mmCIF file of C-alpha atoms in Angstrom:
data_model
loop_
_atom_site.group_PDB
_atom_site.id
_atom_site.type_symbol
_atom_site.label_atom_id
_atom_site.label_comp_id
_atom_site.label_asym_id
_atom_site.label_seq_id
_atom_site.Cartn_x
_atom_site.Cartn_y
_atom_site.Cartn_z
ATOM 1 C CA MET A 1 -14.190 -5.636 -78.706
ATOM 2 C CA SER A 2 -15.993 -2.546 -77.421
ATOM 3 C CA GLU A 3 -13.943 0.558 -76.766
ATOM 4 C CA ALA A 4 -14.703 0.507 -73.025
ATOM 5 C CA LYS A 5 -13.509 -3.103 -72.741
ATOM 6 C CA LYS A 6 -10.123 -2.041 -74.093
ATOM 7 C CA ILE A 7 -9.583 -0.183 -70.809
ATOM 8 C CA ASP A 8 -8.680 -2.172 -67.710
ATOM 9 C CA PRO A 9 -11.585 -1.908 -65.199
ATOM 10 C CA GLU A 10 -9.185 -0.627 -62.539
ATOM 11 C CA LEU A 11 -8.079 2.161 -64.889
ATOM 12 C CA LEU A 12 -11.548 3.162 -66.108
ATOM 13 C CA PRO A 13 -12.401 5.528 -63.193
ATOM 14 C CA TRP A 14 -9.093 7.299 -63.741
ATOM 15 C CA VAL A 15 -9.859 7.790 -67.427
ATOM 16 C CA TRP A 16 -13.261 9.193 -66.428
ATOM 17 C CA ALA A 17 -11.621 11.521 -63.886
ATOM 18 C CA LEU A 18 -9.125 12.812 -66.431
ATOM 19 C CA ARG A 19 -11.831 13.470 -69.018
ATOM 20 C CA GLU A 20 -13.971 15.260 -66.421
ATOM 21 C CA GLN A 21 -11.117 17.541 -65.457
ATOM 22 C CA ILE A 22 -10.372 18.460 -69.070
ATOM 23 C CA HIS A 23 -14.040 19.347 -69.463
ATOM 24 C CA LEU A 24 -13.888 21.530 -66.331
ATOM 25 C CA LEU A 25 -10.668 23.195 -67.505
ATOM 26 C CA ASP A 26 -12.378 24.274 -70.708
ATOM 27 C CA GLY A 27 -15.646 25.110 -68.969
ATOM 28 C CA GLY A 28 -14.247 27.570 -66.442
ATOM 29 C CA ASP A 29 -11.309 26.287 -64.383
ATOM 30 C CA GLY A 30 -8.728 27.727 -66.769
ATOM 31 C CA PHE A 31 -10.447 31.104 -66.569
ATOM 32 C CA TYR A 32 -10.653 31.003 -62.761
ATOM 33 C CA VAL A 33 -6.949 30.158 -62.444
ATOM 34 C CA GLU A 34 -6.142 33.156 -64.629
ATOM 35 C CA GLN A 35 -8.433 35.318 -62.515
ATOM 36 C CA ALA A 36 -6.762 34.285 -59.245
ATOM 37 C CA ARG A 37 -3.371 35.090 -60.712
ATOM 38 C CA ALA A 38 -4.663 38.511 -61.766
ATOM 39 C CA GLY A 39 -6.316 39.251 -58.422
ATOM 40 C CA TRP A 40 -9.793 38.503 -59.809
ATOM 41 C CA ARG A 41 -9.629 41.740 -61.804
ATOM 42 C CA GLU A 42 -11.294 41.108 -65.130
ATOM 43 C CA PRO A 43 -11.437 44.343 -67.196
ATOM 44 C CA ALA A 44 -14.876 45.914 -66.903
ATOM 45 C CA ASN A 45 -15.295 46.147 -70.680
ATOM 46 C CA TRP A 46 -15.104 42.331 -70.886
ATOM 47 C CA LEU A 47 -17.923 41.693 -68.434
ATOM 48 C CA PRO A 48 -21.232 40.476 -69.898
ATOM 49 C CA PRO A 49 -24.361 42.607 -69.451
ATOM 50 C CA SER A 50 -25.555 40.383 -66.588
ATOM 51 C CA ALA A 51 -22.420 41.240 -64.627
ATOM 52 C CA ARG A 52 -22.628 44.946 -65.355
ATOM 53 C CA ALA A 53 -26.175 44.946 -64.005
ATOM 54 C CA SER A 54 -25.333 42.913 -60.882
ATOM 55 C CA LYS A 55 -24.517 44.190 -57.405
ATOM 56 C CA TYR A 56 -20.880 43.157 -57.833
ATOM 57 C CA SER A 57 -18.143 45.302 -59.284
ATOM 58 C CA GLY A 58 -15.821 44.038 -61.997
ATOM 59 C CA THR A 59 -13.468 42.628 -59.360
ATOM 60 C CA GLU A 60 -16.161 40.611 -57.561
ATOM 61 C CA TRP A 61 -18.137 39.200 -60.470
ATOM 62 C CA PRO A 62 -15.619 36.491 -61.589
ATOM 63 C CA PHE A 63 -15.145 35.427 -57.958
ATOM 64 C CA ASP A 64 -18.903 35.188 -57.474
ATOM 65 C CA GLN A 65 -19.168 33.101 -60.651
ATOM 66 C CA PHE A 66 -16.515 30.725 -59.338
ATOM 67 C CA LEU A 67 -18.457 30.192 -56.102
ATOM 68 C CA LYS A 68 -21.627 29.510 -58.096
ATOM 69 C CA ALA A 69 -19.887 27.124 -60.501
ATOM 70 C CA TYR A 70 -18.691 24.955 -57.614
ATOM 71 C CA GLY A 71 -21.993 25.031 -55.722
ATOM 72 C CA LEU A 72 -20.500 26.995 -52.837
ATOM 73 C CA LYS A 73 -23.440 29.370 -52.400
ATOM 74 C CA ARG A 74 -25.902 26.907 -50.881
ATOM 75 C CA GLY A 75 -27.341 26.357 -47.409
ATOM 76 C CA ASP A 76 -25.961 28.610 -44.689
ATOM 77 C CA ALA A 77 -23.283 29.847 -47.085
ATOM 78 C CA ALA A 78 -25.981 31.170 -49.428
ATOM 79 C CA THR A 79 -27.233 33.520 -46.716
ATOM 80 C CA PHE A 80 -23.716 34.678 -45.928
ATOM 81 C CA PHE A 81 -22.718 35.276 -49.551
ATOM 82 C CA SER A 82 -25.988 37.019 -50.434
ATOM 83 C CA ASP A 83 -24.452 40.056 -48.759
ATOM 84 C CA ALA A 84 -21.977 41.620 -51.195
ATOM 85 C CA GLU A 85 -19.809 42.863 -48.323
ATOM 86 C CA ASN A 86 -19.434 39.318 -47.008
ATOM 87 C CA LEU A 87 -18.370 38.099 -50.430
ATOM 88 C CA ARG A 88 -15.777 40.872 -50.634
ATOM 89 C CA GLU A 89 -14.494 39.963 -47.180
ATOM 90 C CA PHE A 90 -14.217 36.290 -48.117
ATOM 91 C CA LYS A 91 -12.310 37.230 -51.266
ATOM 92 C CA ARG A 92 -9.996 39.415 -49.185
ATOM 93 C CA ILE A 93 -9.390 36.586 -46.674
ATOM 94 C CA CYS A 94 -8.512 34.159 -49.464
ATOM 95 C CA ALA A 95 -6.199 36.606 -51.214
ATOM 96 C CA ASN A 96 -4.453 37.384 -47.932
ATOM 97 C CA ARG A 97 -3.939 33.721 -46.983
ATOM 98 C CA PHE A 98 -3.407 32.097 -50.365
ATOM 99 C CA SER A 99 -1.887 34.471 -52.911
ATOM 100 C CA GLY A 100 1.783 34.078 -51.965
ATOM 101 C CA PRO A 101 3.911 30.939 -52.396
ATOM 102 C CA PHE A 102 3.943 28.422 -49.548
ATOM 103 C CA SER A 103 7.157 26.875 -48.263
ATOM 104 C CA SER A 104 5.880 23.353 -47.573
ATOM 105 C CA LEU A 105 2.734 21.254 -47.426
ATOM 106 C CA ASP A 106 2.626 21.898 -43.701
ATOM 107 C CA ASP A 107 2.684 25.632 -44.425
ATOM 108 C CA ALA A 108 -0.133 25.172 -46.948
ATOM 109 C CA GLY A 109 -2.177 23.307 -44.357
ATOM 110 C CA ARG A 110 -1.666 26.058 -41.789
ATOM 111 C CA ARG A 111 -2.768 28.685 -44.305
ATOM 112 C CA TRP A 112 -5.901 26.734 -45.115
ATOM 113 C CA GLU A 113 -6.749 26.314 -41.425
ATOM 114 C CA ALA A 114 -6.157 30.029 -40.857
ATOM 115 C CA ALA A 115 -8.508 30.943 -43.704
ATOM 116 C CA ILE A 116 -11.232 28.703 -42.251
ATOM 117 C CA LYS A 117 -10.804 30.394 -38.869
ATOM 118 C CA ASP A 118 -10.882 33.816 -40.517
ATOM 119 C CA THR A 119 -14.242 33.061 -42.144
ATOM 120 C CA LYS A 120 -15.653 31.972 -38.795
ATOM 121 C CA ALA A 121 -14.386 35.200 -37.260
ATOM 122 C CA ALA A 122 -16.231 37.044 -40.031
ATOM 123 C CA SER A 123 -19.475 35.529 -38.648
ATOM 124 C CA CYS A 124 -20.008 33.004 -41.436
ATOM 125 C CA PRO A 125 -22.482 30.386 -40.111
ATOM 126 C CA ALA A 126 -21.241 27.716 -42.530
ATOM 127 C CA ASN A 127 -18.082 25.610 -42.455
ATOM 128 C CA LEU A 128 -16.175 26.907 -45.469
ATOM 129 C CA ALA A 129 -13.464 24.219 -45.500
ATOM 130 C CA SER A 130 -14.510 23.120 -48.993
ATOM 131 C CA ALA A 131 -14.946 26.657 -50.320
ATOM 132 C CA THR A 132 -11.587 27.855 -49.007
ATOM 133 C CA SER A 133 -9.781 24.792 -50.409
ATOM 134 C CA LYS A 134 -11.287 25.365 -53.830
ATOM 135 C CA VAL A 135 -10.200 28.994 -53.890
ATOM 136 C CA PHE A 136 -6.744 27.933 -52.600
ATOM 137 C CA TRP A 137 -6.456 25.603 -55.589
ATOM 138 C CA CYS A 138 -7.036 28.495 -58.000
ATOM 139 C CA TYR A 139 -3.952 30.214 -56.625
ATOM 140 C CA HIS A 140 -1.756 27.080 -56.736
ATOM 141 C CA PRO A 141 -3.327 24.645 -59.244
ATOM 142 C CA ASP A 142 -0.123 22.709 -59.888
ATOM 143 C CA LYS A 143 0.505 22.005 -56.188
ATOM 144 C CA LEU A 144 -2.909 21.419 -54.575
ATOM 145 C CA SER A 145 -6.175 19.552 -54.913
ATOM 146 C CA MET A 146 -9.700 20.403 -53.768
ATOM 147 C CA TYR A 147 -11.327 19.183 -50.571
ATOM 148 C CA ASP A 148 -14.892 17.990 -50.150
ATOM 149 C CA ALA A 149 -16.702 15.424 -48.035
ATOM 150 C CA TYR A 150 -16.734 12.717 -50.738
ATOM 151 C CA ALA A 151 -12.999 13.036 -51.426
ATOM 152 C CA ARG A 152 -12.204 13.132 -47.725
ATOM 153 C CA GLY A 153 -14.199 9.966 -47.041
ATOM 154 C CA ALA A 154 -12.589 8.042 -49.890
ATOM 155 C CA LEU A 155 -9.119 9.228 -48.937
ATOM 156 C CA ALA A 156 -9.659 8.301 -45.276
ATOM 157 C CA ARG A 157 -10.548 4.718 -46.243
ATOM 158 C CA ARG A 158 -7.413 4.437 -48.388
ATOM 159 C CA ALA A 159 -5.201 6.131 -45.799
ATOM 160 C CA LYS A 160 -6.350 4.077 -42.802
ATOM 161 C CA GLY A 161 -3.481 1.989 -41.514
ATOM 162 C CA ARG A 162 -1.055 3.646 -43.921
ATOM 163 C CA TRP A 163 -0.884 7.398 -43.276
ATOM 164 C CA VAL A 164 -3.461 7.688 -40.483
ATOM 165 C CA LYS A 165 -4.423 5.215 -37.777
ATOM 166 C CA TYR A 166 -8.196 5.751 -37.838
ATOM 167 C CA LEU A 167 -10.702 7.170 -40.330
ATOM 168 C CA LYS A 168 -11.457 10.026 -37.917
ATOM 169 C CA ASP A 169 -7.782 11.050 -37.956
ATOM 170 C CA LEU A 170 -8.092 12.623 -41.417
ATOM 171 C CA SER A 171 -9.265 16.227 -41.179
ATOM 172 C CA GLU A 172 -8.550 19.686 -42.558
ATOM 173 C CA THR A 173 -5.447 19.646 -40.350
ATOM 174 C CA ASN A 174 -3.644 16.920 -42.301
ATOM 175 C CA PHE A 175 -5.696 16.471 -45.483
ATOM 176 C CA ILE A 176 -3.169 18.180 -47.776
ATOM 177 C CA GLU A 177 -0.243 16.074 -46.561
ATOM 178 C CA VAL A 178 -2.161 12.782 -46.614
ATOM 179 C CA PHE A 179 -3.551 13.562 -50.065
ATOM 180 C CA GLU A 180 0.002 14.136 -51.321
ATOM 181 C CA GLU A 181 1.008 10.685 -50.049
ATOM 182 C CA PHE A 182 -1.905 9.175 -51.965
ATOM 183 C CA PHE A 183 -1.058 11.185 -55.084
ATOM 184 C CA GLU A 184 2.626 10.246 -55.116
ATOM 185 C CA LYS A 185 2.321 6.593 -54.093
ATOM 186 C CA ASP A 186 -1.012 5.488 -55.587
ATOM 187 C CA ALA A 187 -2.408 7.927 -58.117
ATOM 188 C CA LYS A 188 0.459 8.940 -60.388
ATOM 189 C CA PRO A 189 0.850 5.667 -62.333
ATOM 190 C CA PHE A 190 -2.890 5.500 -63.042
ATOM 191 C CA ILE A 191 -3.020 9.120 -64.205
ATOM 192 C CA GLN A 192 -0.096 8.507 -66.554
ATOM 193 C CA GLN A 193 -1.853 5.465 -68.003
ATOM 194 C CA ALA A 194 -5.150 7.347 -68.320
ATOM 195 C CA GLU A 195 -3.487 9.950 -70.524
ATOM 196 C CA HIS A 196 -3.111 7.274 -73.197
ATOM 197 C CA PHE A 197 -6.893 7.410 -73.558
ATOM 198 C CA SER A 198 -7.113 11.151 -74.103
ATOM 199 C CA ASP A 199 -6.264 13.469 -76.969
ATOM 200 C CA ARG A 200 -5.438 16.247 -74.464
ATOM 201 C CA HIS A 201 -2.834 16.740 -71.769
ATOM 202 C CA TYR A 202 -4.263 17.926 -68.465
ATOM 203 C CA PRO A 203 -1.783 20.177 -66.614
ATOM 204 C CA TYR A 204 -2.980 19.690 -63.003
ATOM 205 C CA PRO A 205 -2.813 15.945 -62.201
ATOM 206 C CA ARG A 206 -3.691 16.343 -58.508
ATOM 207 C CA ARG A 207 -7.165 17.402 -59.592
ATOM 208 C CA VAL A 208 -7.503 14.120 -61.489
ATOM 209 C CA ALA A 209 -6.656 12.330 -58.236
ATOM 210 C CA ASP A 210 -9.201 14.299 -56.234
ATOM 211 C CA LYS A 211 -11.839 13.715 -58.925
ATOM 212 C CA PHE A 212 -11.130 9.984 -58.661
ATOM 213 C CA LEU A 213 -11.601 10.218 -54.879
ATOM 214 C CA TRP A 214 -14.825 12.197 -55.356
ATOM 215 C CA LEU A 215 -16.154 9.445 -57.637
ATOM 216 C CA ASN A 216 -15.078 6.733 -55.210
ATOM 217 C CA GLY A 217 -16.727 8.486 -52.277
ATOM 218 C CA SER A 218 -19.896 9.605 -54.054
ATOM 219 C CA GLY A 219 -21.803 6.322 -53.793
ATOM 220 C CA ARG A 220 -22.609 6.636 -57.497
ATOM 221 C CA GLN A 221 -19.438 5.270 -59.064
ATOM 222 C CA ASP A 222 -21.046 2.245 -60.734
ATOM 223 C CA ALA A 223 -23.861 4.278 -62.290
ATOM 224 C CA ILE A 224 -21.515 7.046 -63.494
ATOM 225 C CA LEU A 225 -19.039 4.596 -65.016
ATOM 226 C CA GLN A 226 -21.834 2.639 -66.691
ATOM 227 C CA ARG A 227 -22.900 5.784 -68.527
ATOM 228 C CA PHE A 228 -19.287 6.622 -69.304
ATOM 229 C CA LYS A 229 -18.664 3.187 -70.829
ATOM 230 C CA ALA A 230 -21.766 3.536 -73.001
ATOM 231 C CA GLY A 231 -20.456 6.851 -74.295
ATOM 232 C CA LEU A 232 -17.027 5.396 -75.035
ATOM 233 C CA ASP A 233 -18.560 2.578 -77.039
ATOM 234 C CA GLN A 234 -20.501 5.037 -79.185
ATOM 235 C CA GLY A 235 -17.926 7.749 -79.770
ATOM 236 C CA ARG A 236 -14.276 7.290 -78.838
ATOM 237 C CA TYR A 237 -11.539 9.764 -79.744
ATOM 238 C CA LYS A 238 -9.919 9.003 -83.092
ATOM 239 C CA GLN A 239 -6.339 9.268 -81.876
ATOM 240 C CA TRP A 240 -6.016 7.232 -78.703
ATOM 241 C CA LYS A 241 -2.330 6.657 -78.090
#
């Protein structure tokens, strides 16, 4: 039997999501979480030559790299963030709204909404709901997920008739609370099972759930999983549990 066929088809996208998140943790997420905790203040003597020669100081360069890594400097946002002062203002808004602990999911949602409004007040022409949520996650990686259009669409379809009445009822206003319902009631058992097919523990399971939703909402799930299965058949980990 091929290695991919050893995994239940319903579980396969969760295994993919877990493996993707481990890859992202090693590729930059772990660093960005550390940076958020430290106020995005990487010592200047660490910075690579490209950063020392850039228009950003040592405190802005890691934040700028995070925005680039997540594709958040495109379209109208690219014009806004091309101005170093705008990037500094966005970093200040996020630190002000996100750095302290939140008392509840409702409180987290209000903070996120406030940050979105703050960016609009700063004359940003783009909707930075996704960008603000991603920065918010860096400050609280064990309690939050990331928001984007694919994840929102997939979550809305799963939430309809359960946690919201209509697809249109899921928005930035209630996304965090509805996502938590999905995570607790649907996602957790699959994530626990997926860990049996990994040699690494991933510390932020909500990100596995939002990666699953991203895959489900991307319109490319079949193609992505086909490639994933081919890779599993050719080179599985030696110590699957």
